[in-house]
Coordinates of C-alpha atoms in Angstrom, one line a residue:
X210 CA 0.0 0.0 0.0
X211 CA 1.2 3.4 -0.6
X212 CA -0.8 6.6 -0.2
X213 CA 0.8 10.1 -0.4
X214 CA 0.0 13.9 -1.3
X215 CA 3.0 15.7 -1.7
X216 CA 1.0 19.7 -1.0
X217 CA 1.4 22.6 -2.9
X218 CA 5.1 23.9 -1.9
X219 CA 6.9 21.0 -1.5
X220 CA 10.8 21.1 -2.1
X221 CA 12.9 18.1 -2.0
X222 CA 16.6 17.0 -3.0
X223 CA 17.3 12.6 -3.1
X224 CA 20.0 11.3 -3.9
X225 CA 19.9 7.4 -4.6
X226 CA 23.0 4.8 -4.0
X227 CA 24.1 2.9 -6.5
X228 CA 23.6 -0.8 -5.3
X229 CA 26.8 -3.0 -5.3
X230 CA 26.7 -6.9 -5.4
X231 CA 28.5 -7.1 -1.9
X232 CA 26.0 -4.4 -0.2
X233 CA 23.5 -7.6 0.4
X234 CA 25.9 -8.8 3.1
X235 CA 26.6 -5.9 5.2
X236 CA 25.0 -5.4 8.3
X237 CA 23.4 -1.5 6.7
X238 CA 23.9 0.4 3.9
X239 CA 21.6 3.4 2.5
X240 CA 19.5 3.1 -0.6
X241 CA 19.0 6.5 -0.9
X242 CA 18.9 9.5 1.3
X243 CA 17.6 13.8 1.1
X244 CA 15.9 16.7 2.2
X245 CA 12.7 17.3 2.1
X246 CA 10.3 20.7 3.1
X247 CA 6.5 20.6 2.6
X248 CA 3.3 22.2 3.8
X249 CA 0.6 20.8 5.9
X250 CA -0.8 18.9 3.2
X251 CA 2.0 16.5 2.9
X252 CA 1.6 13.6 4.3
X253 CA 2.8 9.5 3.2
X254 CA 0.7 6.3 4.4
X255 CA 2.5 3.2 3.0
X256 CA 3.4 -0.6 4.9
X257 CA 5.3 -4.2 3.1
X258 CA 8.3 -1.4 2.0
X259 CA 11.4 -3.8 2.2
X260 CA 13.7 -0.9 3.8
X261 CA 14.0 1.0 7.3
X262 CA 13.7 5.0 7.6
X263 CA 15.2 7.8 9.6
X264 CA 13.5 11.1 9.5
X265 CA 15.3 13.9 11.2
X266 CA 13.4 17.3 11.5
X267 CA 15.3 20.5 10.5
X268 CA 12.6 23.2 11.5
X269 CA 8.3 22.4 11.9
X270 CA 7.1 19.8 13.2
X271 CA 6.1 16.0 11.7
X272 CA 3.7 13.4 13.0
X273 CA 4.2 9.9 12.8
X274 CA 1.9 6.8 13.7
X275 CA 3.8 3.7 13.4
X276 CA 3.0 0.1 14.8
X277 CA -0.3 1.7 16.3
X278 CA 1.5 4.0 18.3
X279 CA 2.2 8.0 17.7
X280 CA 4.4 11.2 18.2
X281 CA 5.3 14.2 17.1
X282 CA 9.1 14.7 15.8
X283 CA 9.9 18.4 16.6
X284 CA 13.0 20.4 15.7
X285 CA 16.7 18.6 16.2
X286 CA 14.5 15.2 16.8
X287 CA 14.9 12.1 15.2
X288 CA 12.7 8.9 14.6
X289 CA 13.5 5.0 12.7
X290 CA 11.2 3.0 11.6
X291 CA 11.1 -0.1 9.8
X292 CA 8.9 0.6 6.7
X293 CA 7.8 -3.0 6.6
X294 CA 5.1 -1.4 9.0
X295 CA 2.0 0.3 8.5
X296 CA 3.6 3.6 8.7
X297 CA 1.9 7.6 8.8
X298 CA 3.9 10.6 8.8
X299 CA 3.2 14.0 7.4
X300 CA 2.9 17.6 8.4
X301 CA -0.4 18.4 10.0
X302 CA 0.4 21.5 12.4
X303 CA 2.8 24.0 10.4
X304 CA 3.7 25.9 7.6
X305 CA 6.5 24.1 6.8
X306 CA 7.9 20.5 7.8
X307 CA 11.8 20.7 6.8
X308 CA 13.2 17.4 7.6
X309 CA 16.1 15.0 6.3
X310 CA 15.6 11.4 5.6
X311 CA 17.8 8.2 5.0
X312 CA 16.7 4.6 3.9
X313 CA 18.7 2.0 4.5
X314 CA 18.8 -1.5 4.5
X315 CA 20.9 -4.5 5.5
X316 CA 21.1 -7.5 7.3
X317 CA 20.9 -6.2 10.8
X318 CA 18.7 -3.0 10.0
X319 CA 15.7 -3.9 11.4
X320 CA 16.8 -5.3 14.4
X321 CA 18.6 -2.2 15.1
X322 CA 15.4 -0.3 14.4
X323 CA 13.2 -2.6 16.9
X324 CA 16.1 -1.9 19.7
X325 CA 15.9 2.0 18.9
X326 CA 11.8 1.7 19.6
X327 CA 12.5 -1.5 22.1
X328 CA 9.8 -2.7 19.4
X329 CA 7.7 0.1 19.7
X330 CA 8.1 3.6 18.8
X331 CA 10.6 6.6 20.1
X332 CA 11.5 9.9 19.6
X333 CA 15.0 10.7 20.1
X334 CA 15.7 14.2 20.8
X335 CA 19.4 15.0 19.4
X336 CA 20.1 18.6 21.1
X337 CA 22.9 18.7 22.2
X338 CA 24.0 15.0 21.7
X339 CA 24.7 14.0 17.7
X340 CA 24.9 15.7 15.0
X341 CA 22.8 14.5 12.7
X342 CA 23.7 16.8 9.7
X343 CA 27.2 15.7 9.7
X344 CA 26.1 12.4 9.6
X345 CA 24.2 13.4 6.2
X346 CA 27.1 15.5 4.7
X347 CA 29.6 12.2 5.4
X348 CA 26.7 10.3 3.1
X349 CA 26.9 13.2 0.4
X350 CA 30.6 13.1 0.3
X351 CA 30.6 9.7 -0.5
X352 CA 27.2 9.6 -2.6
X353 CA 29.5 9.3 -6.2
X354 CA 32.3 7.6 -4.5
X355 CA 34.4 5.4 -7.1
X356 CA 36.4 3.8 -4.0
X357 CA 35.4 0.1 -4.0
X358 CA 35.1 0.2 -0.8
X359 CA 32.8 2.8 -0.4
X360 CA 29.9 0.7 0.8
X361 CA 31.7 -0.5 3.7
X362 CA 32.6 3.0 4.7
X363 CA 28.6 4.0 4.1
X364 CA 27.7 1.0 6.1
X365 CA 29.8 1.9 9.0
X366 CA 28.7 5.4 8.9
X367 CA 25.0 4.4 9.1
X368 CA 26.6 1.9 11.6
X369 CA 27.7 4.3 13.9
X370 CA 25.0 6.4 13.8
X371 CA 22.3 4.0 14.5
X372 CA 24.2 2.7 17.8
X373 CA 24.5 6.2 19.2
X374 CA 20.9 6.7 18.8
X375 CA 19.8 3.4 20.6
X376 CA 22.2 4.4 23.3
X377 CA 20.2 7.8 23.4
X378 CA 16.9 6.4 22.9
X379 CA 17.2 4.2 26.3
X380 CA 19.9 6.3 27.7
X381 CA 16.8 8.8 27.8
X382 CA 14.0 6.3 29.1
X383 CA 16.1 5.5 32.0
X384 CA 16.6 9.0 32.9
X385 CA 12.8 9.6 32.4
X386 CA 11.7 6.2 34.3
X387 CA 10.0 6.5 37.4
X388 CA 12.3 6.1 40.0
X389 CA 9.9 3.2 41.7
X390 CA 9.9 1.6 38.4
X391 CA 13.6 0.9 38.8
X392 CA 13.5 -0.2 42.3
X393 CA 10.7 -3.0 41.5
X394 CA 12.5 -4.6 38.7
X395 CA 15.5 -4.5 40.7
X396 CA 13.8 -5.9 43.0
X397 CA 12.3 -8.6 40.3
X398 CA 15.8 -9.2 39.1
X399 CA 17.2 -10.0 42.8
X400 CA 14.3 -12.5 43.6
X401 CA 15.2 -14.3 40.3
X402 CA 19.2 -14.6 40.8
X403 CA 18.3 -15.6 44.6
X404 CA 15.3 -18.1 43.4
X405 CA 16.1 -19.1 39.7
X406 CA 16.4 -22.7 41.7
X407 CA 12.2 -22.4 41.7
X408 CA 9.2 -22.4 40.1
X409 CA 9.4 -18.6 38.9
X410 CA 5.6 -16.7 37.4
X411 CA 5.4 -13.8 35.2
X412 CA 2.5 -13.0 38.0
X413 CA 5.0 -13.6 40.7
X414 CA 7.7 -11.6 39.6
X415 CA 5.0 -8.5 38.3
X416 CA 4.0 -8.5 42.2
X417 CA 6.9 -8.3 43.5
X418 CA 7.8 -5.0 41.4
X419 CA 4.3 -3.8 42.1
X420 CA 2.8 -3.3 38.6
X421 CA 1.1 -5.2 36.3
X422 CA 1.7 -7.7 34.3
X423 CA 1.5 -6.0 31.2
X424 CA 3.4 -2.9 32.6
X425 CA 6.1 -5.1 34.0
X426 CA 7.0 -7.3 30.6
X427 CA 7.4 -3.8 29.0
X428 CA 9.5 -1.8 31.6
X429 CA 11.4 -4.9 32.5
X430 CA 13.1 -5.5 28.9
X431 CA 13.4 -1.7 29.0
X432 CA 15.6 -1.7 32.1
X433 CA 17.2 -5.6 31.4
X434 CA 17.3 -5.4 27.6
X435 CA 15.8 -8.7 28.1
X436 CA 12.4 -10.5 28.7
X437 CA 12.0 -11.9 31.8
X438 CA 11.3 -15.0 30.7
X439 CA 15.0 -15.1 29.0
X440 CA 16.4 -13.6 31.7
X441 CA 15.3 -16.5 34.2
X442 CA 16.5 -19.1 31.5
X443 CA 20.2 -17.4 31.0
X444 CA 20.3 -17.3 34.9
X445 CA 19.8 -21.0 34.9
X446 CA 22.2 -21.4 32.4
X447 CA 24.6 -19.2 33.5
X448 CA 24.2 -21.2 37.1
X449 CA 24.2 -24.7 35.1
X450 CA 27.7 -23.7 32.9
X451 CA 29.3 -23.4 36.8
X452 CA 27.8 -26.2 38.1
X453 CA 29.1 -28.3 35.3
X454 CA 33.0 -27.2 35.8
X455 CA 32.9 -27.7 39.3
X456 CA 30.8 -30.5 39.9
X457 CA 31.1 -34.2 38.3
X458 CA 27.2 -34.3 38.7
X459 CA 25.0 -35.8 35.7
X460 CA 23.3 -33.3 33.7
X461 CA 19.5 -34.8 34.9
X462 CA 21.2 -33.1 38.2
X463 CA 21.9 -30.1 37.6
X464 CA 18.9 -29.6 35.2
X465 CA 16.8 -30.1 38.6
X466 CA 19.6 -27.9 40.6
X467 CA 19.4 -25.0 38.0
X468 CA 15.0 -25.2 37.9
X469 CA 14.1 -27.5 35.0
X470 CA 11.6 -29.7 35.7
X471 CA 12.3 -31.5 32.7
X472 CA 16.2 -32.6 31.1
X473 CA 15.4 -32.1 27.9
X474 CA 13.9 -28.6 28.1
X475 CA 17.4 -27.7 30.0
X476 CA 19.5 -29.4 27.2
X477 CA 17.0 -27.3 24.4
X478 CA 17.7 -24.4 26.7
X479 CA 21.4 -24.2 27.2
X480 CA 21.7 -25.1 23.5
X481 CA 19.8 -22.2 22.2
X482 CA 21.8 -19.9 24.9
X483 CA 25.6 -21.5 24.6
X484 CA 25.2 -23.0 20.7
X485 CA 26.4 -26.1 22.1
X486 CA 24.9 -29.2 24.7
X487 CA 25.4 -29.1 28.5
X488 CA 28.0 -32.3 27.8
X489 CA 29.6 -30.8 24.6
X490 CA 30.4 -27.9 27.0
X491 CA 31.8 -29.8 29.9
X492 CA 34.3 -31.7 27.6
X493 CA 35.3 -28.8 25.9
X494 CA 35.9 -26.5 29.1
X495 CA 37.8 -29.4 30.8
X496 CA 40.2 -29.8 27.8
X497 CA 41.3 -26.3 27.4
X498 CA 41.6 -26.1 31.1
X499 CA 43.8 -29.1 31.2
X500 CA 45.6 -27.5 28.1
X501 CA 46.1 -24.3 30.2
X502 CA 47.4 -26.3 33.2

């Protein structure tokens, strides 16, 4: 789907990247990037666009409703989305909306854009912080580029750029986060490392940070980067990979020792965390200790 009305005094500058065979394996690269200044009867409704976006306002003000949530992006702000997504954004509350833009693409580009929104949506204010501009005028310099390496310097541009803002966007939440927030999922997080031995509930764990459940997923992976469901597991894990150095105990053992009521759900478990089975880990430790020795 793709709706759009581009107004009456719209003034715009792209410039698109040529596409190299080797740009399919980088982690980013940008397809094509501008400027863009419109009235308030801009706007773009699209969704199934196979490339993120970064819209960065100059002067105005833009709207944007993304994933079913919404915000404003004011001056020196900054917002990525993955365009996959039903997405809205357009002027709707002054004269003009001056903003710069970049898509990009790449093999890690939208997982970088779910931890920007933590798999929502954000708005990252930049005052004072990054300077986006530069950021643009390193893309422009390199726009016509003949170097053949000149994707991988784009790539770690947009690189670079796109891990300062996640740091900003939950460097920010935290700063805004209620300070009882933090103390409960501390608190949630202590219970677990001093319990991870026992039955452990989402329910449980939400009382014991006094919100609800709901409220506690979400501001839990905000403050962890994790859910606290995976957090549980790796603490089991985590507990399991010690116990399994240190101890000659069987692996049915420690499975019950770490909180698994069943073996082969520890065995699934440690596999997805370690990329290898609680045995396979064993050996292998115990040989390079010896090697060591």
């Amino acid at each position: 789907m793709l709706n759009y009305n581009m107004g009456q005094l719209s003034h715009f500058e792209t410039h698109a990247i040529d596409y190299k065979d080797y740009f399919s394996k980088l982690p980013f690269y940008p397809t094509a990037f501008g400027s863009f200044s419109c009235d308030n009867q801009y706007y773009t409704e699209r969704d199934h666009f196979p490339e993120c976006l970064i819209l960065y306002t100059l002067e105005g003000e833009g709207y944007l409703k993304y994933k079913d949530q919404e915000t404003v992006i004011p001056k020196n702000c900054i917002a990525v989305i993955n365009c996959h997504h039903y997405q809205y954004y357009a002027n709707l509350n002054t004269k003009h909306w001056d903003f710069l833009w970049i898509h990009f693409s790449g093999k890690c580009a939208a997982d970088y854009v779910d931890l920007i929104n933590d798999d929502g949506l954000r708005r990252i204010d930049l005052s004072n912080h990054l300077d986006f501009r530069q950021t643009f005028e390193q893309l422009r310099n390199l726009e016509n580029s003949t170097d053949t390496y000149a994707g991988l310097y784009l790539s770690d541009i947009l690189g670079h750029l796109l891990s300062q803002i996640i740091i900003l966007s939950h460097n920010s939440y935290h700063q805004n986060s209620r300070p009882e927030h933090k103390a409960g999922i501390e608190q949630a997080v202590s219970y677990i490392r001093q319990n991870y031995n026992q039955p452990i509930t989402i329910d449980e764990l939400a009382q014991i940070s006094r919100l609800s459940k709901f409220y506690f997923i979400k501001i839990f992976r905000q403050f962890t980067g994790d859910t606290p469901y995976h957090f549980l597991n790796l603490t089991r894990i985590n507990q399991a990979k010690r116990m399994l150095l240190e101890t000659n105990w069987s692996v049915n053992v420690i499975a019950s020792e770490v909180g698994f009521s069943d073996v082969k759900n520890f065995i699934y478990a440690f596999k997805q965390a370690t990329h290898t089975t609680p045995l396979q880990f064993r050996k292998f430790s115990v040989a390079n200790t010896e090697k060591i020795l």
